[in-house]
Tab-separated table of C-alpha atoms and ligand atoms in Angstrom:
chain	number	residue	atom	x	y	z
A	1	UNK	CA	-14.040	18.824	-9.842
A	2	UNK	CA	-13.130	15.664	-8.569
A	3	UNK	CA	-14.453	14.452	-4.960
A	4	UNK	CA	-10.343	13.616	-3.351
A	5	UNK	CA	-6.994	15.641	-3.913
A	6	UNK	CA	-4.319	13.011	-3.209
A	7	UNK	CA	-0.734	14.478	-3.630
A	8	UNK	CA	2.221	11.569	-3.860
A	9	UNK	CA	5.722	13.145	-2.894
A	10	UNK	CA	8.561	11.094	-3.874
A	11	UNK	CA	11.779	10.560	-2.171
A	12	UNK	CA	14.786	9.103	-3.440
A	13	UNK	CA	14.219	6.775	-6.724
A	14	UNK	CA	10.572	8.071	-7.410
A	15	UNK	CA	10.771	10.846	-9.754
A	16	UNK	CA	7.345	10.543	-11.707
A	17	UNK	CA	4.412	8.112	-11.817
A	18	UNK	CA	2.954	7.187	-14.886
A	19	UNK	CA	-0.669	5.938	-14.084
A	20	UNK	CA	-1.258	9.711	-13.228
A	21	UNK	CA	-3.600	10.701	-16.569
A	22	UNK	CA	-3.479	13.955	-18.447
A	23	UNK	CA	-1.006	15.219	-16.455
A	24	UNK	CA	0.212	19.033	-16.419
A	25	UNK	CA	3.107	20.686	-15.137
A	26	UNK	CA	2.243	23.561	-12.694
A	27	UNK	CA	5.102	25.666	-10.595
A	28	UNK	CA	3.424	27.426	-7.308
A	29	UNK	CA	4.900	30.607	-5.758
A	30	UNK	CA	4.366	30.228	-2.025
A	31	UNK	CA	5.479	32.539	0.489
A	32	UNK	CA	8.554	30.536	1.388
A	33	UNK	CA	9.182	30.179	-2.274
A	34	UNK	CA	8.381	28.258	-5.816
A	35	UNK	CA	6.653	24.443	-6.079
A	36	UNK	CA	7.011	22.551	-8.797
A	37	UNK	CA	4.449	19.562	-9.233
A	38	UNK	CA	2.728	17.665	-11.591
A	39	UNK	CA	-1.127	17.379	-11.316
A	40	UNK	CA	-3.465	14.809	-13.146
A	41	UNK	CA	-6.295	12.387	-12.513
A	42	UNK	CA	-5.778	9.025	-11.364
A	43	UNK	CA	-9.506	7.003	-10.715
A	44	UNK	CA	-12.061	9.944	-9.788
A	45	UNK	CA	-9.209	11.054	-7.913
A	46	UNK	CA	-7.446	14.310	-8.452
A	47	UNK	CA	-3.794	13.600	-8.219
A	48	UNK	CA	-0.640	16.043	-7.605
A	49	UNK	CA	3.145	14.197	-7.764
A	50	UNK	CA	5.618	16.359	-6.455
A	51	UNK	CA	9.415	14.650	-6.610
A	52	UNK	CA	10.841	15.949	-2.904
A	53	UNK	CA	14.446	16.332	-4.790
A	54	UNK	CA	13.784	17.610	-7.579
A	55	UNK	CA	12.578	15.490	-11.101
A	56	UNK	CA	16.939	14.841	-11.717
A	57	UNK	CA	17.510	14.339	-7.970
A	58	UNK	CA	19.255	17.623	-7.642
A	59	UNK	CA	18.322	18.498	-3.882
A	60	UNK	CA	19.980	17.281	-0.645
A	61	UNK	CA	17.668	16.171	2.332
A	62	UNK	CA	18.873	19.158	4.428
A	63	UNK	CA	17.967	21.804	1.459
A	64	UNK	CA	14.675	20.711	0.385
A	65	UNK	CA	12.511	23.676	0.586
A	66	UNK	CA	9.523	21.684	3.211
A	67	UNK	CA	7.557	24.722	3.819
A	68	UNK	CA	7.471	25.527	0.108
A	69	UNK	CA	6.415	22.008	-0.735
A	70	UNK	CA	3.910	22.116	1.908
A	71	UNK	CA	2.379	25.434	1.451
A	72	UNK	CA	1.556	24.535	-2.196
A	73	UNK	CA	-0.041	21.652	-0.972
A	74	UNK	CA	-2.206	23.244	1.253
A	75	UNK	CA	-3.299	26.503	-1.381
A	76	UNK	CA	-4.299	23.304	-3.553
A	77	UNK	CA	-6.556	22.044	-1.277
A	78	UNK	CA	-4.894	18.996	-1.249
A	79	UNK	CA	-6.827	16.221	1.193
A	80	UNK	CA	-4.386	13.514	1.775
A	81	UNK	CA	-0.401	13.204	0.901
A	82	UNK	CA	1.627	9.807	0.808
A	83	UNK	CA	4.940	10.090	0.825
A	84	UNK	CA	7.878	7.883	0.034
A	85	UNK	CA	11.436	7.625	1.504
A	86	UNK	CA	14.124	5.369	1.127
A	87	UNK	CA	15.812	4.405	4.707
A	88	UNK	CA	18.530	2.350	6.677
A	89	UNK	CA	16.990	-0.477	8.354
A	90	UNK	CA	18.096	-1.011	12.035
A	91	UNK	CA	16.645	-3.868	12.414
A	92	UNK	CA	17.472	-7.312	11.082
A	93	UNK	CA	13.955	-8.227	10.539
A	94	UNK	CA	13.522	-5.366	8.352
A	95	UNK	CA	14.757	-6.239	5.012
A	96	UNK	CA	15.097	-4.042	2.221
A	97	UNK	CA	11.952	-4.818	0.069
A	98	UNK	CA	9.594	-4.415	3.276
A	99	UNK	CA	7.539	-1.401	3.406
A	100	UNK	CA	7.289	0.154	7.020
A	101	UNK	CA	4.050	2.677	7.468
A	102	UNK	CA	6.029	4.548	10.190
A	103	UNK	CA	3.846	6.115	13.277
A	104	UNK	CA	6.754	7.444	15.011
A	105	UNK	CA	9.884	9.453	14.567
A	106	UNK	CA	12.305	11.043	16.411
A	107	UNK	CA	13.802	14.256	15.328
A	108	UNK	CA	17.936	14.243	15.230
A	109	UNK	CA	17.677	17.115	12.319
A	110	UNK	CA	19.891	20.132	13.391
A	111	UNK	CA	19.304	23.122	11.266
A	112	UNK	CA	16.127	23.259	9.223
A	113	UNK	CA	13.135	25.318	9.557
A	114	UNK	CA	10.796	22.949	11.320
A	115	UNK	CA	7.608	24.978	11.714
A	116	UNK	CA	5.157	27.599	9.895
A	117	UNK	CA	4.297	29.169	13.160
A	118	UNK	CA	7.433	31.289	13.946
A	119	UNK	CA	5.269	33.405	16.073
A	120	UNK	CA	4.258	36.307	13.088
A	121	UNK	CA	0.224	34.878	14.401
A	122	UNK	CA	0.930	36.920	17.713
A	123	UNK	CA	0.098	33.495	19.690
A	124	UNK	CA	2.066	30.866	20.261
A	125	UNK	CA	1.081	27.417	18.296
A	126	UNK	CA	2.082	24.021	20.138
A	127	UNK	CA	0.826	21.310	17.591
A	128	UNK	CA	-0.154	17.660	19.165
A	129	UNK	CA	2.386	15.088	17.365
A	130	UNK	CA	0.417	11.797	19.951
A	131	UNK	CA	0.348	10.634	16.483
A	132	UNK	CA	2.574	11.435	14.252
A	133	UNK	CA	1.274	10.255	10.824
A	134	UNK	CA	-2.201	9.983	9.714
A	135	UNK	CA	-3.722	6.800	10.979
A	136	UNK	CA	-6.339	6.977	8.468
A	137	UNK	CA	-3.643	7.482	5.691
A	138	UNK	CA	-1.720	4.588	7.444
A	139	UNK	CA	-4.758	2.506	7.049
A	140	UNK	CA	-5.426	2.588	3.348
A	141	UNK	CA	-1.687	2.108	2.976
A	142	UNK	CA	-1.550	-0.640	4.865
A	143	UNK	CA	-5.365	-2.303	3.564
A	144	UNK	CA	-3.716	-1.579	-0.160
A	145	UNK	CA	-0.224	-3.126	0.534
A	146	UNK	CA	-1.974	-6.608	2.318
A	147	UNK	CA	-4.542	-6.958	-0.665
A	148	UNK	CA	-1.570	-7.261	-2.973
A	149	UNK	CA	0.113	-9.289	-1.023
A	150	UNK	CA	3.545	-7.053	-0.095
A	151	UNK	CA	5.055	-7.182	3.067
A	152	UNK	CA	3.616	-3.890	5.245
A	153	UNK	CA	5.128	-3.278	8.059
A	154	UNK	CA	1.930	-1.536	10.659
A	155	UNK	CA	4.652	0.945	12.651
A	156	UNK	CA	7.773	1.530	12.819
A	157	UNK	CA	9.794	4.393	13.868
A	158	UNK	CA	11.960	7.019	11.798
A	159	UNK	CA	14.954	8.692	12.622
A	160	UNK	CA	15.575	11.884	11.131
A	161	UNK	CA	18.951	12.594	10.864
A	162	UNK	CA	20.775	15.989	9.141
A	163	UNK	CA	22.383	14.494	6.335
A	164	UNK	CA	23.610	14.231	3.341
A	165	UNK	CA	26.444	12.487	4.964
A	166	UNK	CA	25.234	8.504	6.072
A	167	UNK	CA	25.595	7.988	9.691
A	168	UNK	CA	28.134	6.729	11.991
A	169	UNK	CA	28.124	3.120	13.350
A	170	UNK	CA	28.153	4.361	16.758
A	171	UNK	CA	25.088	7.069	16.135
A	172	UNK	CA	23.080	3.433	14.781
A	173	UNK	CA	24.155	1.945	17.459
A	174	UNK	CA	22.641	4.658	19.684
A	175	UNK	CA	19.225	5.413	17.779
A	176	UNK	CA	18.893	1.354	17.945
A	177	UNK	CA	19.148	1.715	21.957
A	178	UNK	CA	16.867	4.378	21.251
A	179	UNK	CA	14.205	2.411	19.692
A	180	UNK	CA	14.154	3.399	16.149
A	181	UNK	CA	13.555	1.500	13.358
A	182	UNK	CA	14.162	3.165	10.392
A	183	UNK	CA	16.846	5.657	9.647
A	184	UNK	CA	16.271	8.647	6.657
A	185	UNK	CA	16.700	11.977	6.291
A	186	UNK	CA	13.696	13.793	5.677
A	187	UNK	CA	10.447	12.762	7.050
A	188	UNK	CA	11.111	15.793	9.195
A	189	UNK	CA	9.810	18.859	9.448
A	190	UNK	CA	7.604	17.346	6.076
A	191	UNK	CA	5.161	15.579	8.702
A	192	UNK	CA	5.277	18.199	10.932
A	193	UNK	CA	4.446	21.044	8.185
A	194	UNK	CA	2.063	18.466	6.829
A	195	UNK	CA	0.242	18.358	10.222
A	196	UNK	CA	0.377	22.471	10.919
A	197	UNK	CA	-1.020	22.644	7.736
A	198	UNK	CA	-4.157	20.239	8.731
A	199	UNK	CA	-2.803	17.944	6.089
A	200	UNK	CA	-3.591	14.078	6.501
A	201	UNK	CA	0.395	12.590	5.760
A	202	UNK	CA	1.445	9.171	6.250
A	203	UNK	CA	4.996	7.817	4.641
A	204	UNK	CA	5.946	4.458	3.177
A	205	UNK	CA	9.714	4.204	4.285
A	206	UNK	CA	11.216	1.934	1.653
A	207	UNK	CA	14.596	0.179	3.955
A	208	UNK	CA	17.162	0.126	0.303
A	209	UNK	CA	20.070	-1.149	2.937
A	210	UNK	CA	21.305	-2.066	6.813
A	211	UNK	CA	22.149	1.038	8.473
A	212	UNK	CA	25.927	1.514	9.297
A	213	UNK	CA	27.639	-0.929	11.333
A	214	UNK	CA	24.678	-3.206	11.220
A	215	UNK	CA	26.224	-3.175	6.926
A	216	UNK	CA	30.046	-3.844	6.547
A	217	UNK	CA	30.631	-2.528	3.423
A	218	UNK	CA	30.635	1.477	2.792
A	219	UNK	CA	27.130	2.951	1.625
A	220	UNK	CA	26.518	4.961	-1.114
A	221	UNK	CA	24.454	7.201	-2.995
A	222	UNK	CA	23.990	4.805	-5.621
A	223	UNK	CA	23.587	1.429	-3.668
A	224	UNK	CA	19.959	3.451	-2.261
A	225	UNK	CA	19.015	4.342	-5.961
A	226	UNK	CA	19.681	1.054	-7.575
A	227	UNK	CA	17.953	-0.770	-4.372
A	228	UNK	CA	15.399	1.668	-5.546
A	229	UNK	CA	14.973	1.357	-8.944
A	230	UNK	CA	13.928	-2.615	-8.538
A	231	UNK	CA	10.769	-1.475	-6.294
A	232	UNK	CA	9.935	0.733	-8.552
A	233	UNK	CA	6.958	-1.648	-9.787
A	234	UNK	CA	5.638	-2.572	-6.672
A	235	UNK	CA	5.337	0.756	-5.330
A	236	UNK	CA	3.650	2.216	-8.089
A	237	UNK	CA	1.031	-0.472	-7.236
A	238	UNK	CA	0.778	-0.122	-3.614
A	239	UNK	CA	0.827	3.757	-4.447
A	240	UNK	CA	-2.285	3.343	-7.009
A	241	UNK	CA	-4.097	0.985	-4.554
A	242	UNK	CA	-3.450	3.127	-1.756
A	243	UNK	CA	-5.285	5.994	-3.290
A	244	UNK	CA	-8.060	4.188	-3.871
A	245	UNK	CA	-8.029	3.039	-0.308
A	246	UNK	CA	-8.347	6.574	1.034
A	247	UNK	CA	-11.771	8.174	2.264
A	248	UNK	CA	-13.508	11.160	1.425
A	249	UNK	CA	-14.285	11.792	4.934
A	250	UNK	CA	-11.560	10.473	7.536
A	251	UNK	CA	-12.115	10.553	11.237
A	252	UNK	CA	-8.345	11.733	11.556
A	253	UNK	CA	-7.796	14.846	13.568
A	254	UNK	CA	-5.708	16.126	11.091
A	255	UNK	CA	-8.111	18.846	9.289
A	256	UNK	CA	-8.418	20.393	13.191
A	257	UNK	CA	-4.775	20.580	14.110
A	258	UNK	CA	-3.826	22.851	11.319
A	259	UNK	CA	-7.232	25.425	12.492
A	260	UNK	CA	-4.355	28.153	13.272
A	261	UNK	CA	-2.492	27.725	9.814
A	262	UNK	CA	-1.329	31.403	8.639
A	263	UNK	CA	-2.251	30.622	4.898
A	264	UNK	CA	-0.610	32.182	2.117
B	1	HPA	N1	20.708	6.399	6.279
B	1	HPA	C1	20.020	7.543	6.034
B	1	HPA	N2	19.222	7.681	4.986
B	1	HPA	C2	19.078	6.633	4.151
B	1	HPA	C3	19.775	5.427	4.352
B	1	HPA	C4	20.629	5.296	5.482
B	1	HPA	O1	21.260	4.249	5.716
B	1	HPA	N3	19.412	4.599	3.321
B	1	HPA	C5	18.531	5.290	2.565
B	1	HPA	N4	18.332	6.518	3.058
């Protein structure tokens, strides 16, 4: 048994990493249905990639089974989880090939489950989101990306919107008054599961294009994958380094705030 469970979930573009040794293929039944992950050792690291749409990118934002992925996560006694996800930058000064390590975001989902407390505990469970995303994740993230020289963003706020449809100039143009940063379509209810769970979570959002408006031309589906595809490299790097990075025993809050989760 190896001292750190480290689970990777990749968004858009990152459907497998390769550094992750003698890797297995292992499908979870949760409660809120099957998992599918791969788990292997990476350092003295025990490592678990799980590809958020599916290995041939087969799931839209709005159907990805969270809890599910979550769940698993948690019944594997998983310690820390860095996710990536592609965004729209709002901002000028974010150019695609930055890496923002988000510590906000602002919910504009409409109809997704968003919690694992739906009240079946007899109490009521209000979970403290003062931050967001794990600052001690954050940290290795951002230690990893500076020693190899990328360009880490420290903040940076997410806007979740419903998908799969791209947004509307005029919706930019309001989550920019807003203060957003970053615009994507599923770092919620992931951090907030990740959080009721007592799961450390922090995300790398990976800007592929300008939002709408802020871009002339049309977006598309496969403008965000090829933008994707060239960072591939990099962030299999700052992912690898960022593992490393991450202690055995953080001084997050994390573990505490999921105390009420129901389990499986
Ligand atoms: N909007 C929402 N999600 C995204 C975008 C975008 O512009 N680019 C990549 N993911």
């Amino acid at each position: 048994m190896t001292e750190l469970r480290v689970a990777i979930i990749g968004g858009s573009g990152i459907y497998r990493q390769s550094f992750i040794e003698n890797s297995k293929e292992i499908t979870l039944d949760t409660r809120f249905g099957k998992a599918a992950l791969k788990e292997g050792i990476y350092q003295d690291r025990t490592v678990f990639f799980m590809a958020r749409h599916g290995g041939g990118h087969t799931v839209p934002p709005h159907l990805v089974n969270y809890r599910a992925n979550i769940a698993a996560l948690k019944a594997l006694e998983v310690d820390a989880i860095i996710a990536t996800a592609a965004v729209g930058s709002l901002r000028r000064e974010i150019s695609p090939g930055t890496r923002v390590i988000i510590d906000q975001f602002i919910d504009f989902t409409k109809q997704r489950p968003l919690t694992f407390y739906e009240g079946e505990e007899g109490f009521v469970v209000h979970t403290d989101f003062s931050e967001p995303y794990c600052n001690e994740v954050r940290a290795a993230i951002l230690k990893a990306g500076k020693s190899l020289g990328q360009n880490v963003i420290d903040g940076g706020c997410y806007i979740c919107t419903e998908g799969p449809r791209f947004e509307t100039p005029a919706e930019i143009r309001m989550f920019m008054n807003w203060g957003a940063n970053v615009v994507g379509m599923t770092s919620v209810p992931e951090t907030i599961l990740a959080r009721e769970a007592g799961l450390c979570y922090a995300t790398i959002a990976l800007p592929t294009n300008y939002a709408a408006g802020i871009s002339t031309d049309p977006l598309t589906q496969d403008e965000v994958l090829a933008a994707m595809e060239k960072e591939i490299p990099e962030v299999e790097e700052l992912l690898k380094a960022s593992i490393t990075e991450i202690k055995s025993s953080p001084a997050c809050y994390c573990r505490e705030a999921g105390k009420n989760y129901p389990g499986e």
